[in-house]
Short mmCIF file of C-alpha atoms in Angstrom, two decimals:
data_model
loop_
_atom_site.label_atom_id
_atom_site.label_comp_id
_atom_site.label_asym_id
_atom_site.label_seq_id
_atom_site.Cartn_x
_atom_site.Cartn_y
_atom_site.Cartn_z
CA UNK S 333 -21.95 -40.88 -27.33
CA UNK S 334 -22.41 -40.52 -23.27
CA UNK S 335 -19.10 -38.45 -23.41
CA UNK S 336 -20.55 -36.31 -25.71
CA UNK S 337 -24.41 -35.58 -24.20
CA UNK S 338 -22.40 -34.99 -20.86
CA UNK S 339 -19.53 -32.41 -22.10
CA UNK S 340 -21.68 -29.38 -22.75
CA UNK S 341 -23.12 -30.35 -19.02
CA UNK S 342 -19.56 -30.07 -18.03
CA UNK S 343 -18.61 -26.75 -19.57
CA UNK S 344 -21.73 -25.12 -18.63
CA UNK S 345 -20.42 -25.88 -14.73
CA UNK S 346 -17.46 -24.50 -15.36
CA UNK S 347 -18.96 -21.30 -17.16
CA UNK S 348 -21.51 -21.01 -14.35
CA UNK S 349 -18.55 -21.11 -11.85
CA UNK S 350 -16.18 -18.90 -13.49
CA UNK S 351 -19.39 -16.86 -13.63
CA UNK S 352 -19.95 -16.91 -9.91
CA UNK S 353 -16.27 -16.21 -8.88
CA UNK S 354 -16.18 -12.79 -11.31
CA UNK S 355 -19.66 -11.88 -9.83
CA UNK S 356 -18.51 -12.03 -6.31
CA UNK S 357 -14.68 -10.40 -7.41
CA UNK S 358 -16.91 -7.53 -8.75
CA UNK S 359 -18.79 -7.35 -5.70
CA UNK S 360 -15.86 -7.82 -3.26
CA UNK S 361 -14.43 -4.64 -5.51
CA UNK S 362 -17.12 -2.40 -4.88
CA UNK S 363 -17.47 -3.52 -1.00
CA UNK S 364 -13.65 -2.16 -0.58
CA UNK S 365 -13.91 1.08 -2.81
CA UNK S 366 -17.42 1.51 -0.79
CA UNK S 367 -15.50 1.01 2.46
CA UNK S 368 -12.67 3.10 1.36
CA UNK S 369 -15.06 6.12 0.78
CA UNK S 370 -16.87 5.46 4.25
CA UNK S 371 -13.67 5.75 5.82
CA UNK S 372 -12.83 9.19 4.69
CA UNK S 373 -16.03 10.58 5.27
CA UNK S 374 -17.23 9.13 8.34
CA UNK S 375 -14.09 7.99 10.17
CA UNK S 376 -13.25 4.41 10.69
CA UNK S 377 -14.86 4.13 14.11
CA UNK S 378 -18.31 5.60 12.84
CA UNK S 379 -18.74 3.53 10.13
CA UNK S 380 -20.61 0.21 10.15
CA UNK S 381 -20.78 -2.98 8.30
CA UNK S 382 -23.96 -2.03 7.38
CA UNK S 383 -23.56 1.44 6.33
CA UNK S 384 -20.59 -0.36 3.98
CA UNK S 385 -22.92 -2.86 2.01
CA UNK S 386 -25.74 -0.46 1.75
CA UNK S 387 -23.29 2.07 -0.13
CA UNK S 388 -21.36 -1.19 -2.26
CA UNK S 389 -25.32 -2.65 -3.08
CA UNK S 390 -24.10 -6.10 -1.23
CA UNK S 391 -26.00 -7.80 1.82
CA UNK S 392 -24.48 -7.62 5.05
CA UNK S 393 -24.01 -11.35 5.03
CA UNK S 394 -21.91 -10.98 1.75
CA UNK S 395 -19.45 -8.41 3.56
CA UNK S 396 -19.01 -10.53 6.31
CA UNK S 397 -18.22 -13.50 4.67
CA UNK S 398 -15.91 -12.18 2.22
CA UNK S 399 -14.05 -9.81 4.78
CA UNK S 400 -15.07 -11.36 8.19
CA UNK S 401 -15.21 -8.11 9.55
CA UNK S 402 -14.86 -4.22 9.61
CA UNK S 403 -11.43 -4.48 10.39
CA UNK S 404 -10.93 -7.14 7.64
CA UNK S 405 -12.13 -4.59 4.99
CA UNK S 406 -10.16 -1.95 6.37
CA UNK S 407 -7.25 -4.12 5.96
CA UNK S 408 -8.58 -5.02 2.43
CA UNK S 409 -8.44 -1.77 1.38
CA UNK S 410 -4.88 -0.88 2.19
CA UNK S 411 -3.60 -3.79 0.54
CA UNK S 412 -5.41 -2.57 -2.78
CA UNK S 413 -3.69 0.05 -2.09
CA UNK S 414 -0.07 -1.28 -2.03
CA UNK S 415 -0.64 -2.67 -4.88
CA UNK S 416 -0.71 0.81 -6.56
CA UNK S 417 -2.02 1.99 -10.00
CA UNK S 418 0.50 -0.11 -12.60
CA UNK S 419 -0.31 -2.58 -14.59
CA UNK S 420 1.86 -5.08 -11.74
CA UNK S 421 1.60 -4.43 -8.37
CA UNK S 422 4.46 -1.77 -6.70
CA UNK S 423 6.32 -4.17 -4.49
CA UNK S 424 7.00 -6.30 -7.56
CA UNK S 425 8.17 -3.38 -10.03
CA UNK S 426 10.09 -1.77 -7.10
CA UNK S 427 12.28 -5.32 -6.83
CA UNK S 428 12.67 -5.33 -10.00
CA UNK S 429 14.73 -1.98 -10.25
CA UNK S 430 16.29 -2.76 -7.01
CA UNK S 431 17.91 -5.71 -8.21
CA UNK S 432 18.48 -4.88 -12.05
CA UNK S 433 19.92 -1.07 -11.08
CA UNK S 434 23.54 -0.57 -10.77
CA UNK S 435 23.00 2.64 -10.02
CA UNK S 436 21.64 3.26 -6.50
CA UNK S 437 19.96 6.68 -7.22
CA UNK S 438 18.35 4.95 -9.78
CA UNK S 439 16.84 2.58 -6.92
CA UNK S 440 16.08 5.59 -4.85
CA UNK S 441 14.44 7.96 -7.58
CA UNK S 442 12.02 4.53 -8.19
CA UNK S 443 11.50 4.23 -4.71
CA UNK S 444 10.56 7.86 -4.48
CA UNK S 445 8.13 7.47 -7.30
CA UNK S 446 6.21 4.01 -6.23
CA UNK S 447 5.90 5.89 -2.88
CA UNK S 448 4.05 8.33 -4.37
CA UNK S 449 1.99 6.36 -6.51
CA UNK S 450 0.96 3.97 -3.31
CA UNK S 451 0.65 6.48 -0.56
CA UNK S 452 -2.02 8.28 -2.90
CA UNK S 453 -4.16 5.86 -1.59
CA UNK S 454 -2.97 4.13 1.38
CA UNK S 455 -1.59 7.30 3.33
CA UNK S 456 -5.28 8.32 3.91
CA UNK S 457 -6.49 5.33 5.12
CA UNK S 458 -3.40 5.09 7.22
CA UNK S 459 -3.73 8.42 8.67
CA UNK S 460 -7.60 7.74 9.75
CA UNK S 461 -6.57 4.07 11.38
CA UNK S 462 -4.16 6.28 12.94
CA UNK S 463 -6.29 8.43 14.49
CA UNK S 464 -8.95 5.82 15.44
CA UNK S 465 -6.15 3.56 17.45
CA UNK S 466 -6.54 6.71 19.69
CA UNK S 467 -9.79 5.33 20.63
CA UNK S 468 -10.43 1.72 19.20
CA UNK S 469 -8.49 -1.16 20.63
CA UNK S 470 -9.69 -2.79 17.15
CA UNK S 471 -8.27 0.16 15.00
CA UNK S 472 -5.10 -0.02 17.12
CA UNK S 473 -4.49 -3.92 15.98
CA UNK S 474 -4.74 -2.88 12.77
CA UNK S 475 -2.63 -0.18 13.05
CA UNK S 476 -0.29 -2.39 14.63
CA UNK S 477 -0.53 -5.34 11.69
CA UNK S 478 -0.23 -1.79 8.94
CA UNK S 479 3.30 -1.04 10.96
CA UNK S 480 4.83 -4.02 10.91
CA UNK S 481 3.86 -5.11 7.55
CA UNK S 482 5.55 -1.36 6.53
CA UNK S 483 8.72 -2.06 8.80
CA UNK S 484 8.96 -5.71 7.39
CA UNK S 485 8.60 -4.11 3.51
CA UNK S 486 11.35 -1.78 4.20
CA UNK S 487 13.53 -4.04 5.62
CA UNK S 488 13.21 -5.53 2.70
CA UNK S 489 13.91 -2.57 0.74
CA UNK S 490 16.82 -1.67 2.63
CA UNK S 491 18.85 -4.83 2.26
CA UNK S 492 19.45 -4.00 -1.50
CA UNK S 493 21.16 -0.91 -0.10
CA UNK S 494 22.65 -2.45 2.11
CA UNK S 495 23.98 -5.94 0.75
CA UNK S 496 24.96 -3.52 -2.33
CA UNK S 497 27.69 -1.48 -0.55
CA UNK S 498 25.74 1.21 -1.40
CA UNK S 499 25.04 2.93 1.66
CA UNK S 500 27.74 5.90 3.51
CA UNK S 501 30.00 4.08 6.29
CA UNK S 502 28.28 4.11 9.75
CA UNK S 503 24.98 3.90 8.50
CA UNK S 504 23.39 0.13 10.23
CA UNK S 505 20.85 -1.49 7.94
CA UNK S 506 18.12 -0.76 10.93
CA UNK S 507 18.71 2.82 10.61
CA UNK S 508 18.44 3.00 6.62
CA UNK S 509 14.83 0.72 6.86
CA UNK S 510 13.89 3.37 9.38
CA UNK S 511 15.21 6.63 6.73
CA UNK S 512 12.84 4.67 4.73
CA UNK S 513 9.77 4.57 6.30
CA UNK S 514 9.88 8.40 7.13
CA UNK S 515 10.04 8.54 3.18
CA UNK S 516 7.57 5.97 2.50
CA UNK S 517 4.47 7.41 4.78
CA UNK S 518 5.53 10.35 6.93
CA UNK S 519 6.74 12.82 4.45
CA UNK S 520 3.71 12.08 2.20
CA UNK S 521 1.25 12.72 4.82
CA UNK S 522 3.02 16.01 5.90
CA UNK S 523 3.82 17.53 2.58
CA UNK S 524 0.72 16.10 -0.07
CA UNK S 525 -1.95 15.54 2.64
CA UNK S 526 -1.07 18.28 4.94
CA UNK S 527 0.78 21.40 3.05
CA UNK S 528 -1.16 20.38 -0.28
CA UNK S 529 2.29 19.88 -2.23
CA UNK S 530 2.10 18.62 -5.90
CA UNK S 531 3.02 14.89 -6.45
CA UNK S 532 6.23 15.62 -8.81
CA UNK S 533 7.49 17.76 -5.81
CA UNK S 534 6.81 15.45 -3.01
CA UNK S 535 8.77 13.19 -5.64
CA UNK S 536 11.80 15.27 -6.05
CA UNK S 537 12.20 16.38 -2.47
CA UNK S 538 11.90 12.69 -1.18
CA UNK S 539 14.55 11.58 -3.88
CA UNK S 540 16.74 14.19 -2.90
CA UNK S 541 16.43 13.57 0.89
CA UNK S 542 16.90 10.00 0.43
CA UNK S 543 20.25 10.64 -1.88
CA UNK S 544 21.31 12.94 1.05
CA UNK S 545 20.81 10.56 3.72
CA UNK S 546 21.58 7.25 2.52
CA UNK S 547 24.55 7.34 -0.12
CA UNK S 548 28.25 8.20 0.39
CA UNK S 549 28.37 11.99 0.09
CA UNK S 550 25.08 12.84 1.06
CA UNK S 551 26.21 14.40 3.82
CA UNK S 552 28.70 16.70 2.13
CA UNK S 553 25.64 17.52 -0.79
CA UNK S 554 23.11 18.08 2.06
CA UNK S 555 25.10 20.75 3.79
CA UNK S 556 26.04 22.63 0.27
CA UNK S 557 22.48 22.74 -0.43
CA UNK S 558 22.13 24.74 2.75
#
């Protein structure tokens, strides 16, 4: 009988826990999409802790205990972002192809795809963390940590190429994880953010340039497209 009176004790904890950890997910949530949009309209530097919980409706205690600070939301944020819009995030569906694919245009046109679907978040955030480093030894450190996690991830990315034979004689696995980044942040910011070029044809163009620079024959392709 003492089993039973304490039970429903017991599973009301565990409720009112559960309860707890989705309340402070939700507000965690809103803190980064709050930070996100103070980021593009005020500029990293400019905007404060503060000015971050007042738009999420969270104290400033709450923001600094879940992110420790500005630069730990910031950092927040662009990890949301790599997770991209999929039901799983877009490292795990990109090793997926990469390793299931015998085909490696089929690796690259995925690639090309994820890229856009994560840089329409995170290459805005990037770009702005970019600029700040200018003038923020604190936005420079997390520039720094956003670079190397990118030239870790394509190092990663690379070695399928590379361990696959798939890659044109001469080309060193350094230089394709450095083709790569230019197609996983720079063209995006140039050609979506910058020239205002539709996603589909930031798709197909980074493909296509990563076809011509990476695979045997790309060479030959590239200068008959000329």
């Amino acid at each position: 009988m003492a089993r039973d009176v304490k039970s429903p004790g017991r599973t009301r904890r565990r409720y009112d826990s559960s309860g707890r950890r989705r309340q402070a997910e939700q507000r965690r949530a809103r803190v980064i999409e709050a930070a996100r949009a103070c980021f593009l309209a005020d500029g990293y530097v400019a905007t404060t802790v503060p000015q971050i919980a007042e738009t999420a409706g969270v104290s400033v205690e709450f923001v600094y205990k879940a992110f420790d600070s500005k630069a730990g939301v910031a950092a927040a944020a662009w990890q949301q972002a790599l997770l991209g819009q999929g039901s799983r995030p877009a490292e795990e569906r990109s090793d997926e192809v990469s390793s299931t694919a015998s085909d490696p245009r089929e690796i690259l046109r995925n690639w090309a795809i994820l890229s856009a679907e994560v840089s329409e978040l995170g290459a805005p955030l990037t770009a702005l963390i970019r600029a700040a480093a200018q003038v923020d030894e604190g936005a420079q450190r997390l520039f720094d940590r956003f670079e190397q996690a990118r030239r870790e991830r394509m190092a990663h990315n690379a070695a399928y190429l590379v361990d696959g034979g798939h890659v044109r004689p001469g080309l060193t696995a350094a230089q394709v994880r450095d083709i790569l980044l230019v197609a996983a942040g720079e063209l995006y910011e140039s050609l979506v953010l910058g020239r205002g070029w539709a996603r589909d044809t930031y798709i197909d163009v980074t493909y296509r340039f990563l076809e011509a620079a990476l695979l045997p024959g790309g060479e030959v392709s590239a200068r008959t497209s000329r």
